[in-house]
């Protein structure tokens, strides 16, 4: 049986404060790094902060998931298990895991979620992970709606998680070794150097340069706004925003945006509901284009298309705001329908397609739609010689927007029913929520009197009951049975405050932790058993052996593999992006057979600084592989080099 049709909006939390903002702005769950072994080494958090976040989240029946998703060696595994227990003791609802050695350890009864680093591209892999005890599985970002649906249909109860927004890794997650091979910084150990964002020159094997120092591996950012309902219908139940290094303003904006989009779907779909409680009151209009992005793509959700990468820059160019009309030594004049502000950050592309930028010192609207901008960098043409009339400008920092989001911008309220009544010589007030929690308070025995103005008395009772103030509650349904008895405001207010405290305590008392799924049948492991299985400890070896897989090589991080190997495998194809795809040009080839040689999928050479890769193309799978070797001078840092095989 499939689980209930609850939808989860899953937001990133760089720290507890950002996580709290995510929940206030509509997240049903957040994911955060613990003190270690998370796939973002720069986003570690102490358990005191994680406890503060779990306490806050659980007030709204929201969840907190902690990343424990790097591969670990034998010595580190003990510490990883200790962190798992501490996470459980501090209220964490689930662990996000990559290393199968962790599954074979003495874990607390905490739910397990399969990390994106598990590289789940097939229904068989998703089903395998469910069978070994994972309750939630994040699918590869490269999967189409049809492939997602196949995975959903293969699962019995595990939920499908899918990235809907944020940065895209060009390689299949968990299968990118370029950073480690070049620098010793392992993506599978949370220290990716992001070599995919560097400029590359692309050559044919005989040395012909096809493109010079462009960012051919740098993808646009994921944005599934238009595909949310299709993803729901395909089986996605957890909608994940990427960005555990992003600041609070980013998380506020993107979380609020998707909260609104998902809520629109929920309003018309009786078969769906959100997984947490409360509604978020947002003080701004969400605008994803105003937060950091490299341009947007929906990637392969609806199939391959040409507009997935941005060769010009891996940075945030920003949203287009207008054109330059005039340039002087002191200022530029710009035609823009957007309001511009002091301290805005503007960018432009040079003739060489290099992104340049500058800060606005003073912005003045000299006439409607015409702005005079004084820059901090002067004389302007010495600093920016290519600025000229006609140059298109973009804004990657909207100062007014940033200032607005730096203030409190949301409140989250749980709807409750209230019933006020009179019982003999006492008033009573009952508050109850949709989960069956309730709290009843009584006044002291009083000398009750009839109200001189019955209707006004009832209106005053209602007004005072609705003053829920700084609590988590709002009165959404109210029944007043006052028998015309006068109720002093002081008594109503005191009883309301007491009832709100008691209801919060009841909700906390009845909060249910997620149950750990049990391993079911023993299925064979369906993937590669060489270094790409990322095995770094003995328990992981035993795990795979128990699932009929003989690991032939330890992880690349052991330093035991020095031959040429796949350092990246990608759905993004440089040939396709350059217009050289055989399949995409089949009609041209039919019209002119001499073109077949031009579009033949021969290997290409990618070079960036000291790094050189040979790109091969599997046209049947529509995949590109970058081949290379681990450099002999790569530092393995704290990796234990003890042979584990």
XYZ file of C-alpha atoms in Angstrom:
645
model
C 0.000 0.000 0.000
C 1.219 3.489 -0.870
C 1.394 5.993 1.976
C -1.013 8.903 2.242
C -0.827 11.648 -0.321
C 0.901 14.150 1.913
C 3.207 16.596 0.129
C 6.406 17.846 1.723
C 8.237 21.049 0.820
C 11.822 20.384 1.919
C 14.061 23.438 2.360
C 17.788 23.794 3.122
C 19.148 25.108 6.412
C 22.682 26.467 6.563
C 22.119 26.848 10.297
C 19.290 26.837 12.825
C 18.298 30.450 12.170
C 17.940 29.814 8.432
C 16.014 26.619 9.161
C 13.579 28.500 11.389
C 13.037 31.060 8.632
C 12.381 28.233 6.156
C 9.666 26.831 8.431
C 8.122 30.255 9.006
C 8.001 30.766 5.245
C 6.226 27.480 4.581
C 8.638 24.545 4.633
C 7.211 21.240 5.813
C 10.710 19.951 6.547
C 14.281 21.217 6.510
C 17.607 19.464 6.083
C 20.707 20.570 7.951
C 24.289 19.476 8.460
C 25.458 18.165 11.804
C 28.924 18.560 13.332
C 30.480 16.321 10.666
C 30.109 13.915 7.737
C 27.706 16.116 5.784
C 28.192 16.666 2.050
C 28.839 20.387 2.664
C 31.809 20.730 4.994
C 31.165 24.476 5.291
C 27.666 23.933 6.668
C 28.320 22.133 9.965
C 26.215 22.789 13.075
C 26.417 21.997 16.768
C 23.707 19.847 18.326
C 22.595 22.689 20.606
C 21.538 24.584 17.494
C 19.983 21.520 15.900
C 17.928 20.971 19.071
C 16.721 24.568 18.893
C 15.636 23.923 15.312
C 13.884 20.600 16.018
C 11.999 22.112 18.955
C 10.760 24.917 16.723
C 9.915 22.685 13.762
C 7.936 20.198 15.830
C 5.618 22.947 17.029
C 4.221 22.903 13.474
C 4.585 19.148 12.973
C 7.418 19.980 10.588
C 10.459 17.732 10.348
C 14.222 18.133 10.554
C 16.535 15.847 8.601
C 20.279 15.768 9.283
C 22.833 15.031 6.604
C 25.205 12.169 7.334
C 25.893 11.695 3.656
C 29.606 11.405 3.059
C 31.534 8.189 2.702
C 33.600 7.376 5.786
C 36.547 5.134 6.605
C 36.597 2.548 9.373
C 37.801 4.937 12.088
C 35.325 7.645 11.090
C 32.407 5.216 11.016
C 32.410 5.030 14.815
C 32.103 8.805 15.045
C 29.385 8.843 12.387
C 27.317 6.345 14.385
C 27.845 8.423 17.542
C 26.512 11.475 15.662
C 23.507 9.431 14.551
C 22.628 8.713 18.167
C 23.131 12.345 19.170
C 20.916 13.431 16.297
C 18.175 11.112 17.502
C 18.522 12.340 21.079
C 18.239 15.948 19.905
C 14.991 15.410 18.041
C 16.208 14.894 14.462
C 13.514 13.072 12.486
C 15.637 11.341 9.842
C 19.216 10.871 8.698
C 20.225 11.465 5.074
C 22.751 8.745 4.274
C 25.080 7.730 1.435
C 27.502 5.200 2.966
C 25.957 1.735 3.252
C 28.409 0.930 6.037
C 26.279 3.155 8.269
C 23.286 0.875 7.677
C 25.264 -2.062 8.997
C 26.045 -0.230 12.247
C 24.298 0.082 15.612
C 21.903 2.895 14.720
C 19.115 4.460 16.771
C 15.507 3.805 15.664
C 15.573 6.831 13.367
C 14.195 7.036 9.851
C 16.728 6.832 6.998
C 16.607 8.782 3.746
C 18.783 7.931 0.743
C 21.011 10.853 -0.224
C 21.311 12.220 -3.731
C 24.875 10.851 -3.494
C 23.362 7.350 -3.734
C 22.905 8.014 -7.471
C 19.366 6.710 -7.960
C 18.704 6.692 -11.700
C 16.583 3.582 -12.039
C 13.474 2.043 -10.550
C 15.564 -0.997 -9.593
C 17.957 1.140 -7.533
C 15.060 2.921 -5.811
C 13.413 -0.403 -4.978
C 16.707 -1.803 -3.682
C 17.185 1.137 -1.319
C 13.635 0.768 -0.039
C 14.265 -2.924 0.607
C 17.262 -2.204 2.861
C 15.357 0.231 5.063
C 15.213 3.662 3.418
C 11.886 5.467 3.842
C 12.604 8.308 1.424
C 14.692 8.190 -1.740
C 15.902 11.224 -3.666
C 16.036 10.528 -7.383
C 18.702 11.806 -9.749
C 18.001 15.310 -11.005
C 18.429 14.036 -14.570
C 15.327 11.834 -14.494
C 12.324 12.482 -16.696
C 8.692 12.383 -15.622
C 8.365 8.916 -17.150
C 11.404 7.609 -15.264
C 10.139 9.117 -12.012
C 6.800 7.406 -12.521
C 8.535 4.064 -13.084
C 10.353 4.445 -9.777
C 7.162 5.412 -7.978
C 5.367 2.355 -9.293
C 8.265 0.118 -8.215
C 8.105 1.282 -4.597
C 5.808 -0.153 -1.950
C 5.782 2.588 0.687
C 8.978 4.660 0.396
C 8.460 8.271 -0.644
C 10.112 9.870 -3.655
C 12.074 13.067 -3.104
C 13.098 15.254 -6.043
C 15.072 18.472 -6.404
C 12.885 21.295 -7.690
C 15.161 24.322 -7.371
C 18.771 25.405 -7.095
C 22.205 24.545 -8.419
C 22.621 21.532 -10.683
C 25.632 19.227 -10.576
C 26.638 18.422 -14.141
C 27.644 14.870 -13.202
C 25.377 12.278 -11.702
C 25.611 12.888 -7.962
C 27.898 10.476 -6.168
C 29.661 9.718 -9.449
C 31.756 12.879 -9.792
C 35.443 12.358 -9.066
C 36.940 15.287 -10.981
C 37.456 17.434 -7.892
C 39.269 14.687 -6.010
C 41.351 13.653 -9.015
C 42.596 17.205 -9.569
C 42.811 18.644 -6.056
C 42.296 15.903 -3.455
C 38.992 17.513 -2.433
C 36.377 14.771 -2.622
C 32.785 15.539 -3.523
C 31.809 12.298 -1.802
C 33.369 13.659 1.377
C 31.740 17.073 1.237
C 34.587 19.107 -0.253
C 33.812 19.554 -3.965
C 36.050 22.150 -5.671
C 33.406 22.740 -8.402
C 35.628 22.147 -11.404
C 32.459 22.123 -13.524
C 32.190 25.907 -13.068
C 35.620 26.589 -14.629
C 36.145 27.778 -18.229
C 37.203 25.052 -20.682
C 38.563 25.046 -24.190
C 37.191 22.211 -26.320
C 39.243 20.483 -29.025
C 38.839 17.658 -31.471
C 41.284 14.803 -31.051
C 43.399 16.206 -33.903
C 43.762 19.546 -32.087
C 41.119 21.732 -33.760
C 39.721 24.206 -31.210
C 35.932 24.284 -31.232
C 35.385 26.779 -28.424
C 37.810 28.826 -26.336
C 37.638 29.128 -22.544
C 33.912 28.975 -22.062
C 31.978 27.456 -19.177
C 30.786 24.456 -21.168
C 30.055 22.305 -18.080
C 28.287 25.011 -16.057
C 24.565 24.358 -15.939
C 21.798 26.822 -15.315
C 19.881 26.496 -12.065
C 17.030 24.064 -11.627
C 13.508 25.535 -11.563
C 10.533 23.172 -11.642
C 7.829 25.782 -11.009
C 5.921 24.836 -14.155
C 6.233 21.092 -13.538
C 5.063 20.747 -9.946
C 1.700 19.142 -10.635
C 3.219 16.856 -13.269
C 5.835 15.794 -10.721
C 3.079 15.077 -8.199
C 1.255 12.937 -10.739
C 4.512 11.119 -11.493
C 4.862 10.217 -7.804
C 7.039 12.882 -6.179
C 5.998 13.542 -2.589
C 8.953 15.532 -1.225
C 9.943 18.659 -3.145
C 13.517 19.600 -2.335
C 15.163 23.007 -2.620
C 18.956 22.860 -3.017
C 21.132 25.290 -1.086
C 22.624 24.385 2.292
C 25.141 27.201 1.814
C 22.507 29.795 0.916
C 21.654 32.710 3.206
C 18.348 33.453 4.899
C 17.117 35.857 2.197
C 17.512 33.193 -0.483
C 15.759 30.536 1.595
C 12.925 32.888 2.553
C 12.254 33.855 -1.044
C 12.492 30.436 -2.690
C 10.619 28.614 0.091
C 7.790 31.162 0.045
C 7.579 30.889 -3.740
C 7.159 27.119 -3.777
C 4.835 27.214 -0.773
C 2.488 29.403 -2.774
C 2.800 27.254 -5.900
C 2.124 23.995 -4.034
C -0.758 25.533 -2.088
C -2.453 26.480 -5.361
C -2.351 22.822 -6.342
C -3.621 21.681 -2.936
C -6.582 24.037 -3.184
C -7.919 22.135 -6.200
C -6.801 18.607 -5.275
C -8.813 16.919 -2.531
C -6.573 13.850 -2.818
C -3.550 15.794 -1.525
C -2.630 17.594 1.671
C 0.499 19.126 3.168
C 2.498 17.171 5.699
C 2.910 19.887 8.360
C 0.566 22.288 10.128
C -0.171 25.980 9.822
C -0.234 28.610 7.134
C 2.492 31.149 6.465
C 1.651 34.836 6.252
C 4.298 36.339 3.956
C 5.038 40.079 3.944
C 6.501 40.180 0.420
C 5.812 38.841 -3.060
C 8.211 35.943 -3.737
C 10.347 36.394 -6.844
C 12.844 33.580 -7.616
C 14.567 35.676 -10.267
C 15.728 38.093 -7.559
C 17.713 35.443 -5.693
C 21.036 34.039 -6.846
C 20.652 32.074 -10.075
C 22.539 31.298 -13.265
C 19.398 31.456 -15.357
C 16.797 28.715 -15.088
C 16.159 25.336 -16.689
C 13.762 22.500 -15.916
C 16.598 20.168 -17.008
C 15.451 16.749 -18.275
C 12.034 16.624 -16.602
C 10.317 16.915 -19.976
C 13.220 15.746 -22.104
C 16.439 17.198 -23.490
C 16.497 20.741 -24.804
C 19.166 23.204 -25.871
C 18.862 25.772 -23.099
C 20.424 23.954 -20.126
C 23.901 25.454 -19.776
C 25.175 29.023 -19.641
C 28.603 29.248 -21.255
C 29.235 32.924 -20.440
C 29.548 32.779 -16.666
C 28.901 30.523 -13.666
C 28.006 33.608 -11.639
C 24.718 35.349 -11.017
C 24.205 37.840 -13.839
C 20.859 38.858 -12.394
C 17.591 39.933 -13.986
C 17.611 42.226 -17.012
C 16.683 45.784 -16.043
C 17.326 47.899 -19.149
C 19.787 49.498 -21.581
C 22.385 52.232 -21.291
C 21.426 55.486 -23.032
C 24.480 57.606 -22.243
C 27.898 57.284 -20.560
C 29.931 60.129 -19.035
C 32.987 60.147 -16.815
C 30.822 60.458 -13.696
C 27.557 58.658 -14.477
C 25.539 56.528 -16.844
C 21.961 57.072 -17.942
C 19.736 54.044 -18.253
C 16.292 53.316 -19.651
C 14.550 51.007 -17.191
C 10.997 50.297 -16.118
C 12.371 48.905 -12.844
C 12.972 51.088 -9.793
C 16.725 51.380 -9.194
C 18.326 52.069 -5.830
C 21.501 53.247 -4.179
C 23.862 50.277 -3.595
C 22.260 48.129 -6.315
C 24.654 45.728 -8.003
C 24.532 45.803 -11.811
C 26.242 43.579 -14.375
C 26.844 43.409 -18.118
C 28.557 41.150 -20.636
C 31.612 42.387 -22.518
C 32.161 41.731 -26.220
C 34.229 38.734 -25.132
C 31.193 37.438 -23.182
C 32.858 38.060 -19.820
C 30.561 39.102 -16.996
C 31.525 42.421 -15.415
C 29.806 44.360 -12.674
C 29.677 47.546 -10.631
C 27.897 49.045 -7.644
C 25.546 52.017 -7.898
C 26.504 54.875 -5.601
C 23.434 56.985 -6.288
C 20.319 56.327 -8.407
C 18.112 59.204 -9.552
C 15.064 58.993 -11.800
C 15.486 62.092 -13.965
C 12.261 61.413 -15.855
C 9.825 58.479 -15.893
C 11.782 55.375 -16.914
C 15.099 57.232 -17.310
C 17.694 56.881 -14.546
C 20.968 58.613 -13.847
C 23.377 56.320 -12.003
C 26.496 57.551 -10.274
C 28.993 54.727 -9.847
C 31.481 54.088 -7.096
C 34.142 53.321 -9.704
C 35.234 56.481 -11.509
C 36.162 57.571 -14.088
C 33.700 55.084 -15.486
C 35.224 54.445 -18.885
C 38.654 53.780 -17.377
C 37.198 51.099 -15.146
C 34.626 49.852 -17.662
C 35.778 50.794 -21.177
C 33.118 48.715 -22.926
C 30.157 50.468 -21.335
C 28.356 52.263 -24.144
C 24.876 53.255 -25.309
C 22.952 50.081 -26.067
C 24.719 47.924 -23.459
C 22.199 45.669 -21.730
C 22.312 45.841 -17.941
C 21.309 43.242 -15.393
C 20.818 43.538 -11.639
C 22.202 40.836 -9.371
C 21.692 42.786 -6.157
C 18.491 44.695 -5.486
C 19.335 46.705 -2.386
C 15.728 47.484 -1.481
C 14.791 43.807 -1.832
C 17.726 42.691 0.326
C 16.869 45.227 3.014
C 13.233 44.115 3.026
C 14.186 40.448 3.424
C 16.654 41.216 6.205
C 13.674 42.054 8.446
C 11.016 39.669 9.814
C 8.908 38.727 6.785
C 6.671 35.837 7.838
C 4.511 34.444 10.577
C 3.160 30.902 10.725
C -0.168 30.155 12.379
C -2.017 26.928 13.121
C -5.777 27.093 12.765
C -7.730 25.987 15.849
C -11.364 25.740 16.836
C -12.526 27.577 19.947
C -15.605 26.924 22.032
C -16.665 29.322 24.798
C -19.417 28.286 27.148
C -20.926 28.855 30.573
C -21.247 25.987 33.027
C -23.143 26.808 36.230
C -20.875 29.388 37.936
C -17.854 29.092 35.629
C -16.749 29.920 32.116
C -14.981 27.279 30.028
C -12.866 27.562 26.910
C -11.799 24.665 24.697
C -9.245 24.956 21.905
C -8.752 22.038 19.506
C -6.741 21.400 16.354
C -7.344 19.172 13.318
C -5.077 16.425 14.720
C -7.373 15.776 17.672
C -5.386 17.702 20.291
C -7.445 19.830 22.649
C -7.116 21.883 25.793
C -9.901 23.054 28.122
C -9.575 25.683 30.809
C -12.088 26.874 33.389
C -12.459 30.111 35.237
C -12.839 30.241 38.981
C -16.373 30.153 40.293
C -17.879 33.589 39.821
C -20.982 35.537 40.631
C -22.221 35.549 37.037
C -24.327 38.413 35.756
C -26.430 38.926 32.677
C -24.888 41.257 30.108
C -26.675 44.545 29.654
C -25.916 44.402 25.925
C -26.006 40.751 24.890
C -24.802 41.140 21.299
C -22.000 43.513 22.284
C -20.917 41.063 24.992
C -20.704 38.246 22.445
C -18.722 40.441 20.042
C -16.300 41.375 22.825
C -15.795 37.717 23.747
C -15.033 36.914 20.110
C -12.664 39.866 19.746
C -10.686 38.872 22.837
C -10.563 35.186 21.952
C -9.082 36.035 18.556
C -6.207 37.979 20.145
C -3.841 35.014 19.932
C -0.894 37.428 19.669
C 2.555 35.847 19.651
C 1.302 32.268 19.942
C 1.396 29.718 17.098
C -2.388 29.736 16.833
C -5.205 31.546 15.074
C -8.905 31.012 15.692
C -10.422 29.707 12.449
C -13.732 28.484 13.882
C -15.504 29.864 16.913
C -18.562 28.787 18.869
C -19.843 31.038 21.662
C -22.532 29.713 23.997
C -22.599 32.455 26.605
C -26.241 32.308 27.756
C -26.107 36.085 27.692
C -23.711 36.108 30.677
C -21.301 39.007 30.862
C -17.653 37.936 30.393
C -15.015 40.444 31.599
C -12.213 40.988 29.107
C -9.574 40.207 31.746
C -11.026 36.735 32.313
C -11.399 35.969 28.574
C -7.830 37.057 27.890
C -6.410 35.059 30.788
C -8.274 31.912 29.768
C -7.232 32.325 26.128
C -3.551 32.634 27.085
C -3.779 29.606 29.385
C -5.578 27.520 26.766
C -2.976 28.372 24.110
C -0.156 27.255 26.411
C -1.989 24.033 27.260
C -2.738 23.274 23.603
C 0.911 23.805 22.662
C 1.878 21.356 25.409
C -0.681 18.833 24.181
C 0.639 19.080 20.635
C 4.179 18.549 21.878
C 3.080 15.572 23.997
C 1.383 13.887 21.046
C 4.021 14.670 18.419
C 4.858 11.400 16.660
C 8.384 10.620 15.569
C 8.856 9.001 12.183
C 9.227 5.250 12.347
C 12.286 3.508 10.973
C 11.438 1.250 8.034
C 12.589 -2.321 8.358
C 14.625 -4.189 5.773
C 12.381 -6.497 3.788
C 13.540 -8.932 1.137
C 17.223 -9.288 0.308
C 17.504 -7.937 -3.234
C 20.699 -8.004 -5.310
C 22.553 -4.705 -5.567
C 21.828 -3.426 -9.114
C 24.784 -1.076 -9.773
C 28.545 -0.924 -10.368
C 30.765 -2.817 -7.927
C 34.092 -1.162 -8.771
C 35.367 2.127 -7.294
C 32.062 3.767 -8.273
C 30.342 1.976 -5.387
C 32.287 4.416 -3.163
C 33.289 1.818 -0.559
C 35.640 3.131 2.106
C 34.994 0.828 5.070
C 34.669 -2.859 5.862
C 31.042 -2.690 6.964
C 30.107 -1.373 3.519
C 31.905 -4.343 1.943
C 29.925 -6.730 4.100
C 26.695 -4.906 3.203
C 27.261 -5.367 -0.522
C 28.360 -8.984 -0.122
C 25.132 -9.698 1.719
C 23.337 -8.323 -1.332
C 25.149 -10.580 -3.777
C 27.665 -7.973 -4.926
C 31.429 -8.557 -4.836
C 33.182 -5.191 -4.568
C 36.210 -5.310 -6.860
C 37.726 -1.937 -5.954
C 37.725 0.402 -2.988
C 36.698 4.034 -3.342
C 38.848 6.312 -5.457
C 39.658 8.244 -2.275
C 41.826 5.356 -1.035
C 44.348 6.217 -3.755
C 44.338 2.635 -5.020
C 42.986 3.488 -8.497
C 45.424 5.335 -10.751
C 44.352 4.333 -14.258
C 42.204 6.471 -16.548
C 38.655 6.297 -15.204
C 35.313 8.067 -15.655
C 35.611 11.215 -13.543
C 32.194 12.504 -14.581
C 29.210 10.899 -16.276
C 26.666 13.454 -17.450
C 23.389 13.756 -19.312
C 24.546 17.214 -20.347
C 26.380 16.778 -23.639
C 28.959 19.221 -24.947
C 28.435 17.983 -28.513
C 24.719 18.654 -28.235
C 25.303 22.083 -26.704
C 27.701 22.982 -29.534
C 25.228 21.846 -32.196
C 27.291 18.754 -33.067
C 24.869 16.022 -31.952
C 24.442 13.232 -34.500
C 20.823 12.534 -33.516
C 19.887 16.213 -33.476
C 21.242 16.754 -36.981
C 19.933 13.626 -38.675
C 17.746 15.619 -41.087
C 20.716 17.740 -42.150
C 22.743 14.584 -42.766
C 19.949 13.086 -44.867
C 19.937 16.225 -46.986
C 23.741 16.297 -47.225
C 25.463 12.960 -46.420
C 28.877 14.650 -46.429
C 27.948 16.203 -43.057
C 27.981 12.802 -41.322
C 31.698 13.129 -40.649
C 31.175 16.486 -38.926
C 28.538 15.100 -36.564
C 30.151 11.736 -35.880
C 30.376 11.320 -32.071
C 34.155 11.163 -31.854
C 35.811 11.979 -28.526
C 36.575 15.596 -27.650
C 39.296 17.035 -25.407
C 38.410 19.508 -22.645
C 41.175 21.635 -21.134
C 41.117 24.061 -18.211
C 44.437 25.181 -16.782
C 46.381 22.066 -15.761
C 43.365 19.775 -16.135
C 42.679 17.807 -19.295
C 39.810 15.387 -19.869
C 38.816 13.156 -22.752
C 35.084 13.289 -23.405
C 33.428 10.218 -24.917
C 29.823 9.963 -26.053
C 27.294 7.168 -25.694
C 24.582 8.224 -28.101
C 22.343 5.270 -27.222
C 22.187 6.355 -23.576
C 22.521 10.057 -24.448
C 25.401 10.385 -21.972
C 28.828 12.015 -21.957
C 31.747 10.658 -19.933
C 34.820 12.682 -18.961
C 37.842 10.419 -18.548
C 40.993 11.230 -16.609
C 43.411 10.062 -13.937
C 43.920 10.905 -10.293
C 46.973 13.162 -10.211
C 50.037 11.629 -8.625
C 50.564 14.648 -6.353
C 46.991 14.722 -5.036
C 46.916 14.950 -1.256
C 44.614 12.399 0.307
C 44.371 14.446 3.490
C 42.808 12.533 6.372
C 41.732 9.582 4.247
C 42.849 6.319 5.793
C 45.041 4.593 3.210
C 44.780 1.226 4.912
C 43.903 -1.319 2.259
C 40.325 -2.393 2.869
C 40.062 -4.993 0.155
